[in-house]
Coordinates of C-alpha atoms in Angstrom, one line a residue:
Chain A
X1 CA -25.5 29.3 17.9
X2 CA -26.0 32.3 15.6
X3 CA -22.8 31.5 13.9
X4 CA -23.9 27.8 13.5
X5 CA -27.2 29.1 12.0
X6 CA -25.3 31.4 9.5
X7 CA -23.0 28.5 8.6
X8 CA -26.0 26.2 8.0
X9 CA -27.5 29.0 5.9
X10 CA -24.3 29.4 3.8
X11 CA -24.3 25.7 3.2
X12 CA -27.8 25.8 1.8
X13 CA -26.8 28.9 -0.4
X14 CA -23.9 26.8 -1.7
X15 CA -26.2 23.9 -2.5
X16 CA -28.7 26.0 -4.2
X17 CA -26.0 27.5 -6.4
X18 CA -24.7 24.0 -7.4
X19 CA -28.1 22.8 -8.3
X20 CA -29.0 26.0 -10.3
X21 CA -25.9 25.5 -12.6
X22 CA -26.0 21.9 -13.2
X23 CA -24.1 21.8 -16.4
X24 CA -21.2 23.9 -14.9
X25 CA -21.2 21.8 -11.6
X26 CA -21.0 18.5 -13.6
X27 CA -18.1 19.8 -15.9
X28 CA -16.1 21.2 -13.0
X29 CA -16.4 18.2 -10.9
X30 CA -15.3 15.9 -13.8
X31 CA -11.8 17.1 -13.2
X32 CA -11.7 16.1 -9.6
X33 CA -13.6 12.7 -10.5
X34 CA -10.9 11.8 -13.0
X35 CA -8.0 12.8 -10.7
X36 CA -9.4 10.9 -7.5
X37 CA -10.2 8.0 -9.8
X38 CA -6.6 8.0 -11.3
X39 CA -4.9 8.1 -7.9
X40 CA -7.2 5.7 -5.9
X41 CA -7.3 3.1 -8.7
X42 CA -3.5 2.9 -8.9
X43 CA -3.3 2.7 -5.1
X44 CA -6.0 0.1 -4.9
X45 CA -4.3 -2.1 -7.5
X46 CA -0.9 -1.7 -5.9
X47 CA -2.1 -2.3 -2.4
X48 CA -4.3 -5.4 -3.5
X49 CA -1.4 -6.9 -5.5
X50 CA 1.0 -6.3 -2.5
X51 CA -1.4 -7.8 -0.1
X52 CA -1.9 -11.0 -2.2
X53 CA 1.9 -11.3 -2.8
X54 CA 2.6 -10.9 0.9
X55 CA 0.1 -13.7 1.6
X56 CA 1.6 -15.9 -0.9
X57 CA 5.2 -15.2 0.4
X58 CA 3.9 -15.9 4.0
X59 CA 2.5 -19.2 3.1
X60 CA 6.1 -20.2 2.1
X61 CA 7.1 -19.3 5.6
X62 CA 8.8 -16.1 7.0
X63 CA 11.2 -18.0 9.2
X64 CA 12.1 -20.7 6.8
X65 CA 15.5 -20.8 5.0
X66 CA 15.7 -22.9 1.9
X67 CA 19.0 -24.7 1.1
X68 CA 19.1 -25.0 -2.7
X69 CA 21.5 -25.0 -5.6
X70 CA 20.5 -21.7 -7.1
X71 CA 19.9 -18.4 -5.4
X72 CA 16.5 -16.8 -5.9
X73 CA 18.0 -13.3 -6.7
X74 CA 21.2 -12.4 -8.5
X75 CA 22.7 -9.4 -10.1
X76 CA 23.5 -8.9 -13.9
X77 CA 27.1 -10.2 -13.4
X78 CA 26.5 -13.3 -11.4
X79 CA 28.8 -16.3 -12.2
X80 CA 26.1 -18.7 -13.4
X81 CA 28.8 -21.1 -14.8
X82 CA 30.0 -21.6 -11.1
X83 CA 26.4 -22.3 -10.0
X84 CA 25.9 -24.8 -12.8
X85 CA 28.6 -27.1 -11.3
X86 CA 27.1 -26.9 -7.8
X87 CA 25.7 -30.2 -6.2
X88 CA 22.2 -30.3 -5.4
X89 CA 21.1 -30.8 -1.7
X90 CA 20.5 -34.3 -0.9
X91 CA 18.6 -36.4 1.7
X92 CA 21.7 -37.3 3.9
X93 CA 22.4 -33.6 4.2
X94 CA 19.0 -33.1 5.9
X95 CA 19.9 -35.7 8.6
X96 CA 23.1 -33.9 9.3
X97 CA 21.3 -30.5 9.6
X98 CA 18.8 -32.0 12.0
X99 CA 21.5 -33.6 14.1
X100 CA 23.8 -30.4 14.3
X101 CA 21.8 -27.3 13.6
X102 CA 21.0 -25.7 17.1
X103 CA 19.0 -22.8 15.6
X104 CA 16.6 -25.2 13.6
X105 CA 13.2 -26.0 15.0
X106 CA 12.5 -28.4 12.2
X107 CA 13.8 -29.3 8.7
X108 CA 12.4 -31.3 5.7
X109 CA 13.7 -32.5 2.4
X110 CA 11.6 -31.7 -0.6
X111 CA 11.4 -32.5 -4.3
X112 CA 8.7 -31.6 -6.8
X113 CA 7.6 -33.2 -9.9
X114 CA 4.6 -33.6 -12.3
X115 CA 2.5 -36.7 -12.4
X116 CA -0.8 -38.1 -13.7
X117 CA -3.3 -38.9 -11.0
X118 CA -6.4 -41.2 -11.6
X119 CA -9.3 -42.3 -9.8
X120 CA -11.6 -44.8 -11.8
X121 CA -12.3 -43.0 -14.9
X122 CA -11.2 -39.5 -13.7
X123 CA -7.7 -38.5 -14.7
X124 CA -5.9 -35.3 -14.3
X125 CA -2.5 -34.9 -16.0
X126 CA 0.6 -32.7 -15.0
X127 CA -0.4 -32.4 -11.4
X128 CA 2.4 -31.0 -9.1
X129 CA 3.5 -33.6 -6.7
X130 CA 5.6 -32.7 -3.6
X131 CA 7.6 -35.5 -2.1
X132 CA 8.7 -34.5 1.5
X133 CA 10.3 -35.9 4.5
X134 CA 8.3 -36.3 7.8
X135 CA 8.8 -32.8 9.3
X136 CA 7.4 -31.0 6.3
X137 CA 4.1 -30.2 8.1
X138 CA 6.2 -28.3 10.7
X139 CA 8.2 -26.2 8.1
X140 CA 5.5 -25.4 5.5
X141 CA 2.4 -23.4 6.5
X142 CA -0.7 -25.5 5.5
X143 CA -3.9 -26.8 7.1
X144 CA -5.6 -30.2 6.6
X145 CA -9.3 -29.8 6.2
X146 CA -10.2 -33.4 6.1
X147 CA -8.2 -36.5 7.2
X148 CA -4.7 -36.4 8.5
X149 CA -1.0 -35.9 7.9
X150 CA 1.4 -38.9 7.6
X151 CA 2.4 -40.7 10.7
X152 CA 6.0 -41.2 11.6
X153 CA 5.9 -44.9 10.5
X154 CA 4.3 -44.0 7.1
X155 CA 6.9 -41.5 6.4
X156 CA 9.8 -43.6 7.6
X157 CA 8.6 -46.9 5.8
X158 CA 7.4 -45.1 2.7
X159 CA 3.9 -46.2 2.7
X160 CA 1.8 -45.3 -0.4
X161 CA -0.3 -42.5 1.2
X162 CA -1.1 -39.1 0.0
X163 CA -2.6 -35.8 1.1
X164 CA -4.3 -34.1 -1.9
X165 CA -5.4 -30.5 -2.7
X166 CA -8.9 -29.4 -2.3
X167 CA -9.5 -28.8 -6.1
X168 CA -8.0 -32.2 -6.9
X169 CA -10.3 -33.8 -4.4
X170 CA -13.4 -32.2 -5.9
X171 CA -12.3 -33.0 -9.5
X172 CA -11.4 -36.7 -8.8
X173 CA -14.2 -37.4 -6.2
X174 CA -17.2 -35.5 -7.0
X175 CA -19.9 -35.9 -4.4
X176 CA -17.8 -38.5 -2.6
X177 CA -15.4 -38.5 0.4
X178 CA -11.8 -39.1 -0.8
X179 CA -10.5 -40.3 2.5
X180 CA -9.4 -43.9 2.3
X181 CA -9.9 -44.2 -1.4
X182 CA -7.1 -45.4 -3.7
X183 CA -5.8 -43.2 -6.5
X184 CA -3.2 -44.0 -9.0
X185 CA -0.1 -41.9 -9.3
X186 CA 1.8 -42.7 -12.5
X187 CA 0.1 -46.1 -12.4
X188 CA 0.9 -46.9 -8.7
X189 CA -1.9 -47.2 -6.1
X190 CA -1.8 -44.6 -3.3
X191 CA -4.3 -44.2 -0.5
X192 CA -5.7 -40.7 0.1
X193 CA -5.5 -39.9 3.8
X194 CA -6.0 -36.2 3.9
X195 CA -7.2 -33.2 1.9
X196 CA -5.5 -29.7 2.3
X197 CA -7.7 -26.9 3.4
X198 CA -8.7 -24.7 0.4
X199 CA -6.1 -21.9 0.0
X200 CA -7.2 -20.1 -3.2
X201 CA -5.0 -19.0 -6.0
X202 CA -1.4 -17.9 -5.1
X203 CA 0.0 -15.0 -7.0
X204 CA 3.4 -16.8 -7.0
X205 CA 1.7 -20.0 -8.3
X206 CA 2.0 -23.4 -6.4
X207 CA -1.2 -23.4 -4.4
X208 CA -1.7 -26.5 -2.3
X209 CA -5.2 -26.7 -3.9
X210 CA -3.8 -28.4 -6.9
X211 CA -1.0 -30.4 -5.3
X212 CA -0.4 -34.0 -4.0
X213 CA 1.8 -34.6 -1.1
X214 CA 3.6 -38.1 -0.6
X215 CA 6.3 -39.3 1.7
X216 CA 9.8 -39.0 0.2
X217 CA 10.6 -42.5 1.0
X218 CA 7.5 -43.6 -1.0
X219 CA 8.5 -41.3 -3.8
X220 CA 11.8 -43.3 -4.3
X221 CA 9.7 -46.1 -5.8
X222 CA 7.9 -43.7 -8.3
X223 CA 10.7 -41.2 -9.4
X224 CA 14.4 -40.7 -9.1
X225 CA 14.7 -38.3 -6.2
X226 CA 18.3 -37.5 -7.0
X227 CA 17.2 -36.0 -10.4
X228 CA 18.5 -32.5 -10.5
X229 CA 15.4 -31.3 -12.5
X230 CA 13.1 -32.0 -9.5
X231 CA 14.6 -29.0 -7.7
X232 CA 15.8 -30.8 -4.5
X233 CA 15.8 -28.5 -1.5
X234 CA 16.1 -28.6 2.3
X235 CA 13.7 -26.4 4.2
X236 CA 14.8 -25.3 7.7
X237 CA 12.6 -23.4 10.1
X238 CA 14.2 -21.3 12.8
X239 CA 13.5 -21.8 16.5
X240 CA 11.3 -19.2 18.1
X241 CA 13.6 -16.3 19.0
X242 CA 16.2 -17.2 16.5
X243 CA 16.4 -14.7 13.6
X244 CA 16.8 -15.9 10.0
X245 CA 20.1 -14.1 9.8
X246 CA 21.4 -16.1 12.8
X247 CA 20.1 -19.4 11.2
X248 CA 21.6 -18.5 7.9
X249 CA 25.0 -17.9 9.6
X250 CA 24.8 -21.2 11.4
X251 CA 23.5 -23.1 8.3
X252 CA 26.5 -21.5 6.3
X253 CA 29.1 -23.0 8.6
X254 CA 27.2 -26.3 8.9
X255 CA 26.7 -26.8 5.1
X256 CA 30.4 -25.8 4.5
X257 CA 31.5 -28.6 7.0
X258 CA 28.9 -31.2 5.6
X259 CA 30.3 -30.6 2.1
X260 CA 33.9 -30.3 3.3
X261 CA 34.6 -27.1 1.7
X262 CA 38.1 -25.6 2.2
X263 CA 38.3 -22.3 4.0
X264 CA 39.1 -20.1 0.9
X265 CA 36.7 -21.8 -1.4
X266 CA 33.3 -20.3 -2.2
X267 CA 30.0 -21.8 -0.9
X268 CA 28.5 -24.3 -3.3
X269 CA 24.9 -23.8 -2.0
X270 CA 22.4 -21.1 -1.8
X271 CA 20.5 -20.3 1.3
X272 CA 17.3 -18.4 0.3
X273 CA 14.6 -16.9 2.4
X274 CA 11.3 -15.4 1.5
X275 CA 12.3 -11.7 2.4
X276 CA 14.5 -11.9 -0.9
X277 CA 11.4 -12.2 -2.9
X278 CA 9.4 -9.6 -0.9
X279 CA 12.3 -7.0 -1.1
X280 CA 12.2 -7.5 -4.9
X281 CA 8.6 -6.7 -4.9
X282 CA 8.9 -3.8 -2.5
X283 CA 11.0 -1.9 -4.8
X284 CA 8.7 -2.7 -7.8
X285 CA 5.6 -1.7 -6.0
X286 CA 7.4 1.5 -4.8
X287 CA 8.0 2.5 -8.5
X288 CA 4.4 1.7 -9.5
X289 CA 3.0 3.7 -6.6
X290 CA 5.2 6.7 -7.4
X291 CA 4.2 6.5 -11.1
X292 CA 0.5 6.4 -10.0
X293 CA 1.0 9.3 -7.7
X294 CA 2.6 11.5 -10.3
X295 CA 0.0 10.7 -12.9
X296 CA -2.8 11.0 -10.5
X297 CA -1.2 14.3 -9.1
X298 CA -1.3 15.9 -12.4
X299 CA -5.0 15.0 -12.8
X300 CA -5.7 16.5 -9.5
X301 CA -3.8 19.7 -10.2
X302 CA -5.9 20.2 -13.4
X303 CA -9.1 19.3 -11.4
X304 CA -8.0 21.9 -8.7
X305 CA -7.5 24.6 -11.4
X306 CA -11.0 23.8 -12.8
X307 CA -12.7 24.4 -9.5
X308 CA -10.8 27.5 -8.8
X309 CA -11.8 28.8 -12.2
X310 CA -15.3 28.0 -11.7
X311 CA -15.3 29.5 -8.3
X312 CA -13.9 32.8 -9.7
X313 CA -16.7 32.9 -12.3
X314 CA -19.1 32.1 -9.7
X315 CA -18.0 35.0 -7.5
X316 CA -18.0 37.4 -10.6
X317 CA -21.5 36.3 -11.6
X318 CA -22.9 36.8 -8.0
X319 CA -21.0 40.0 -7.1
X320 CA -24.2 42.0 -6.8
X321 CA -25.9 39.4 -4.8
X322 CA -22.9 39.5 -2.5
X323 CA -23.2 43.2 -2.3
X324 CA -27.0 42.9 -1.3
X325 CA -26.2 40.3 1.3
X326 CA -23.5 42.4 2.8
X327 CA -25.7 45.6 2.8
X328 CA -28.3 43.5 4.6
X329 CA -25.9 42.7 7.3
X330 CA -24.1 39.4 6.1
X331 CA -20.8 39.0 7.8
X332 CA -17.6 38.4 6.0
X333 CA -17.3 34.9 7.2
X334 CA -20.8 34.2 6.0
X335 CA -19.8 35.1 2.5
X336 CA -16.5 33.3 2.9
X337 CA -18.1 30.1 4.1
X338 CA -20.8 30.2 1.4
X339 CA -18.2 30.2 -1.4
X340 CA -15.9 27.8 0.4
X341 CA -18.6 25.2 1.1
X342 CA -19.6 25.4 -2.5
X343 CA -16.0 24.6 -3.6
X344 CA -15.7 21.8 -0.9
X345 CA -19.1 20.3 -2.0
X346 CA -18.2 20.4 -5.6
X347 CA -14.8 18.7 -4.9
X348 CA -16.5 16.2 -2.6
X349 CA -19.1 15.1 -5.0
X350 CA -16.4 14.7 -7.7
X351 CA -14.2 12.6 -5.3
X352 CA -17.2 10.6 -4.2
X353 CA -18.1 9.7 -7.8
X354 CA -14.5 8.9 -8.5
X355 CA -14.3 6.5 -5.5
X356 CA -17.7 4.8 -6.6
X357 CA -16.2 4.2 -10.0
X358 CA -13.2 2.6 -8.3
X359 CA -15.5 0.5 -6.1
X360 CA -17.5 -0.7 -9.0
X361 CA -14.3 -1.6 -10.9
X362 CA -12.9 -3.6 -8.0
X363 CA -16.2 -5.6 -8.0
X364 CA -16.0 -6.3 -11.7
X365 CA -12.3 -6.9 -11.8
X366 CA -12.4 -9.2 -8.6
X367 CA -14.7 -11.5 -10.4
X368 CA -13.1 -11.5 -13.7
X369 CA -9.3 -11.9 -12.8
X370 CA -9.7 -14.2 -10.0
X371 CA -7.6 -12.0 -7.6
X372 CA -9.1 -10.2 -4.6
X373 CA -9.0 -6.4 -5.3
X374 CA -10.1 -4.4 -2.5
X375 CA -10.8 -0.7 -2.0
X376 CA -9.3 -0.3 1.4
X377 CA -10.4 2.0 4.3
X378 CA -7.1 3.9 4.0
X379 CA -7.7 4.7 0.3
X380 CA -11.3 5.7 0.8
X381 CA -9.9 8.1 3.6
X382 CA -7.3 9.3 1.2
X383 CA -9.8 9.9 -1.5
X384 CA -12.0 12.0 0.7
X385 CA -9.0 13.9 2.1
X386 CA -7.7 14.9 -1.2
X387 CA -11.2 16.0 -2.4
X388 CA -11.7 18.1 0.7
X389 CA -8.2 19.5 0.4
X390 CA -8.6 20.5 -3.2
X391 CA -11.9 22.2 -2.3
X392 CA -10.3 24.2 0.4
X393 CA -7.2 25.2 -1.6
X394 CA -8.9 26.0 -4.9
X395 CA -11.9 27.6 -3.3
X396 CA -10.4 29.7 -0.5
X397 CA -8.8 32.5 -2.6
X398 CA -12.1 33.3 -4.6
X399 CA -14.2 32.9 -1.5
X400 CA -11.8 35.2 0.5
X401 CA -12.0 37.7 -2.4
X402 CA -15.8 37.6 -2.3
X403 CA -15.9 38.1 1.4
X404 CA -13.7 41.3 1.1
X405 CA -15.9 42.9 -1.5
X406 CA -17.1 46.4 -0.8
X407 CA -21.0 46.2 -0.6
X408 CA -21.6 49.4 -2.5
X409 CA -19.2 48.6 -5.3
X410 CA -20.5 45.1 -5.4
X411 CA -24.1 46.1 -5.8
X412 CA -23.2 48.5 -8.6
X413 CA -21.3 45.8 -10.6
X414 CA -23.1 44.1 -13.6
Chain B
X1 CA -10.2 43.3 -1.6
X2 CA -7.2 45.4 -1.2
X3 CA -5.9 45.5 2.5
X4 CA -5.7 48.9 4.1
X5 CA -2.2 48.0 5.6
X6 CA 0.8 48.1 3.2
X7 CA 2.6 44.7 2.9
X8 CA 6.3 44.7 3.9
X9 CA 8.8 43.2 1.7
X10 CA 9.8 40.5 4.2
X11 CA 6.2 39.3 4.5
X12 CA 6.0 39.2 0.8
X13 CA 9.1 37.0 0.6
X14 CA 7.9 34.7 3.4
X15 CA 4.5 34.4 1.8
X16 CA 6.0 33.5 -1.6
X17 CA 8.4 31.0 0.1
X18 CA 5.3 29.6 2.0
X19 CA 3.3 29.3 -1.3
X20 CA 6.2 27.4 -2.8
X21 CA 6.3 25.1 0.2
X22 CA 2.6 24.5 -0.2
X23 CA 3.0 23.7 -3.9
X24 CA 5.6 21.0 -2.9
X25 CA 3.8 19.8 0.2
X26 CA 0.5 19.3 -1.5
X27 CA 1.4 16.4 -3.6
X28 CA 3.1 14.7 -0.8
X29 CA -0.2 14.4 0.9
X30 CA -1.2 11.5 -1.2
X31 CA 2.4 10.1 -1.8
X32 CA 3.1 6.5 -0.9
X33 CA 5.5 7.5 1.8
X34 CA 3.0 9.5 3.7
X35 CA 0.2 6.9 3.1
X36 CA 2.4 4.2 4.7
X37 CA 2.6 6.2 8.0
X38 CA -1.0 5.4 8.8
X39 CA -4.6 5.5 7.5
X40 CA -5.4 8.8 9.0
X41 CA -1.9 10.5 8.5
X42 CA -2.7 11.8 4.9
X43 CA -5.9 13.5 6.3
X44 CA -3.9 15.1 9.1
X45 CA -1.2 16.1 6.9
X46 CA -3.8 17.4 4.4
X47 CA -5.3 19.5 7.2
X48 CA -2.0 21.0 8.1
X49 CA -1.3 21.9 4.4
X50 CA -4.7 23.5 4.0
X51 CA -4.5 25.4 7.2
X52 CA -0.9 26.7 6.2
X53 CA -2.1 27.7 2.8
X54 CA -5.0 29.7 4.4
X55 CA -2.6 31.2 7.0
X56 CA -0.2 32.4 4.2
X57 CA -3.3 33.9 2.4
X58 CA -4.1 35.8 5.7
X59 CA -0.5 37.0 6.1
X60 CA -0.4 38.1 2.5
X61 CA -3.4 40.2 3.3
X62 CA -1.9 41.5 6.4
X63 CA -4.5 40.0 8.7
X64 CA -3.8 39.0 12.3
X65 CA -5.9 35.7 11.9
X66 CA -3.2 34.7 9.3
X67 CA -0.4 34.9 11.9
X68 CA -2.5 33.2 14.6
X69 CA -3.5 30.2 12.4
X70 CA 0.1 30.0 11.2
X71 CA 1.3 29.7 14.8
X72 CA -1.4 27.1 15.7
X73 CA -0.6 25.1 12.5
X74 CA 3.1 25.2 13.3
X75 CA 2.7 23.8 16.8
X76 CA 0.2 21.2 15.6
X77 CA 2.6 20.2 12.7
X78 CA 5.6 19.8 14.9
X79 CA 3.7 17.9 17.5
X80 CA 2.5 15.4 14.9
X81 CA 6.0 15.2 13.4
X82 CA 7.4 14.6 16.7
X83 CA 4.9 11.7 17.4
X84 CA 5.8 10.0 14.1
X85 CA 9.5 10.5 14.8
X86 CA 10.0 12.7 11.5
X87 CA 11.1 16.1 13.0
X88 CA 13.1 18.2 10.7
X89 CA 15.3 20.8 12.4
X90 CA 15.9 22.9 9.3
X91 CA 12.1 23.0 8.9
X92 CA 11.6 24.1 12.5
X93 CA 14.3 26.9 12.0
X94 CA 12.5 28.2 8.9
X95 CA 9.1 28.1 10.5
X96 CA 10.4 29.9 13.8
X97 CA 12.0 32.6 11.6
X98 CA 8.8 32.9 9.6
X99 CA 6.7 33.2 12.8
X100 CA 9.1 35.7 14.4
X101 CA 9.1 37.9 11.3
X102 CA 5.3 37.7 11.2
X103 CA 5.0 38.7 14.9
X104 CA 7.4 41.5 14.3
X105 CA 4.7 43.0 12.0
X106 CA 1.8 41.7 14.0
X107 CA 0.7 45.1 15.5
X108 CA 0.6 46.6 12.0
X109 CA -1.8 44.0 10.8
X110 CA -5.6 44.2 10.4
X111 CA -7.7 42.8 13.2
X112 CA -10.7 41.9 11.0
X113 CA -11.4 38.9 8.8

């Protein structure tokens, strides 16, 4: 209890010292503020970007394999001239995959294009239209907020029906329910049967909020679905318990047999998966994180030296007071804790200000750039940890020096 | 501030090596690799680094509490590393050598703070 009381007293001594020398306190905590700010702002941006990207990649489907002409990633010496001559996936190949692929839970054929969509006097140009086969809702992750998805019959017979994005619905049908209304897509009348649930902006682009989805069999009447520019692709989702690697192995064999490739000839298709994108970004974020760590580390180092310097000055300045305290019976740990708490407080205040600046910037940036930037719990803990650590490491040597002073010599000093 | 006990050369070398380890460990507290291990891991690792630093200061001044703090920090550190499956056997060997050397001079060390 006595120890606790002494510690409490040493804390109040530390606070009084900080308040008395306001300018010195402010100048010394600036270093820590800048250091914590530099580290935490970089980590916050990297974490937020990574989180947004992962969310976007997940919306494409973790367990989906994309059968396409071009691979998503390639090295500097990739033979693009060979890829140029590859055939694009076509609709009959989808049926063969559905019939023969044991590892596939569902699969869909998809093409994308740009169209003009109109409703009465409202018109929106260059809207992304996805034309998909029936199982698309089982392959792609999306929710329908209002209305419904296509029925089997609508997909098979190619009825003029569409599911539209939330932003499109609001723009075309202000203050009106779009379900059952007829819109014009490139001049053809199409009935809106559903509205996608609002997804928000995607860091990879292609949010469903601004998309139109129609059955592929209807799209044949609007556009040439064999056009290579429409990026035809087959999306295959793995059965639960089947890994993407197993599915890719099976699809490789299946696609080779569908395209009747000779045993020694190269594949003329690419099997892409979302991990290809996330792996690319993992290395990028790793580099950005390390750069931020190095820059912030140096700022913290400078801040730490600043605090150590101030603490040495503080001890020198109060040497005779330390002597008086010791001659009146103050224990070594009382003097030690007094100066150590002062260093920790100083550092903690600096760190808290740094964290507050980051927090305010995340609020401002979040509104202006339209991407959610969050100061996470882990970064707050990290900020406080670094602050306390800097306080302890830079304050312990001066504090310990003060605690070891001889009372008589300390009182005599000027 | 001078300790009444003369510091042996071995202790001097150990402390200098220890301070060098602290210099390299300190930035790793807020490194992305440590951060990925969990929300509280940087705090725990920071505590271990701070305690190690203080213990080396104590040992440098030939204080027994320095050795005691070093021993406690060593066991806590290894327990944590064991839990996160990141045990380094050369690290353990170095720490055991340091601790044994410190204990060799333990009786010559000062009992007070």
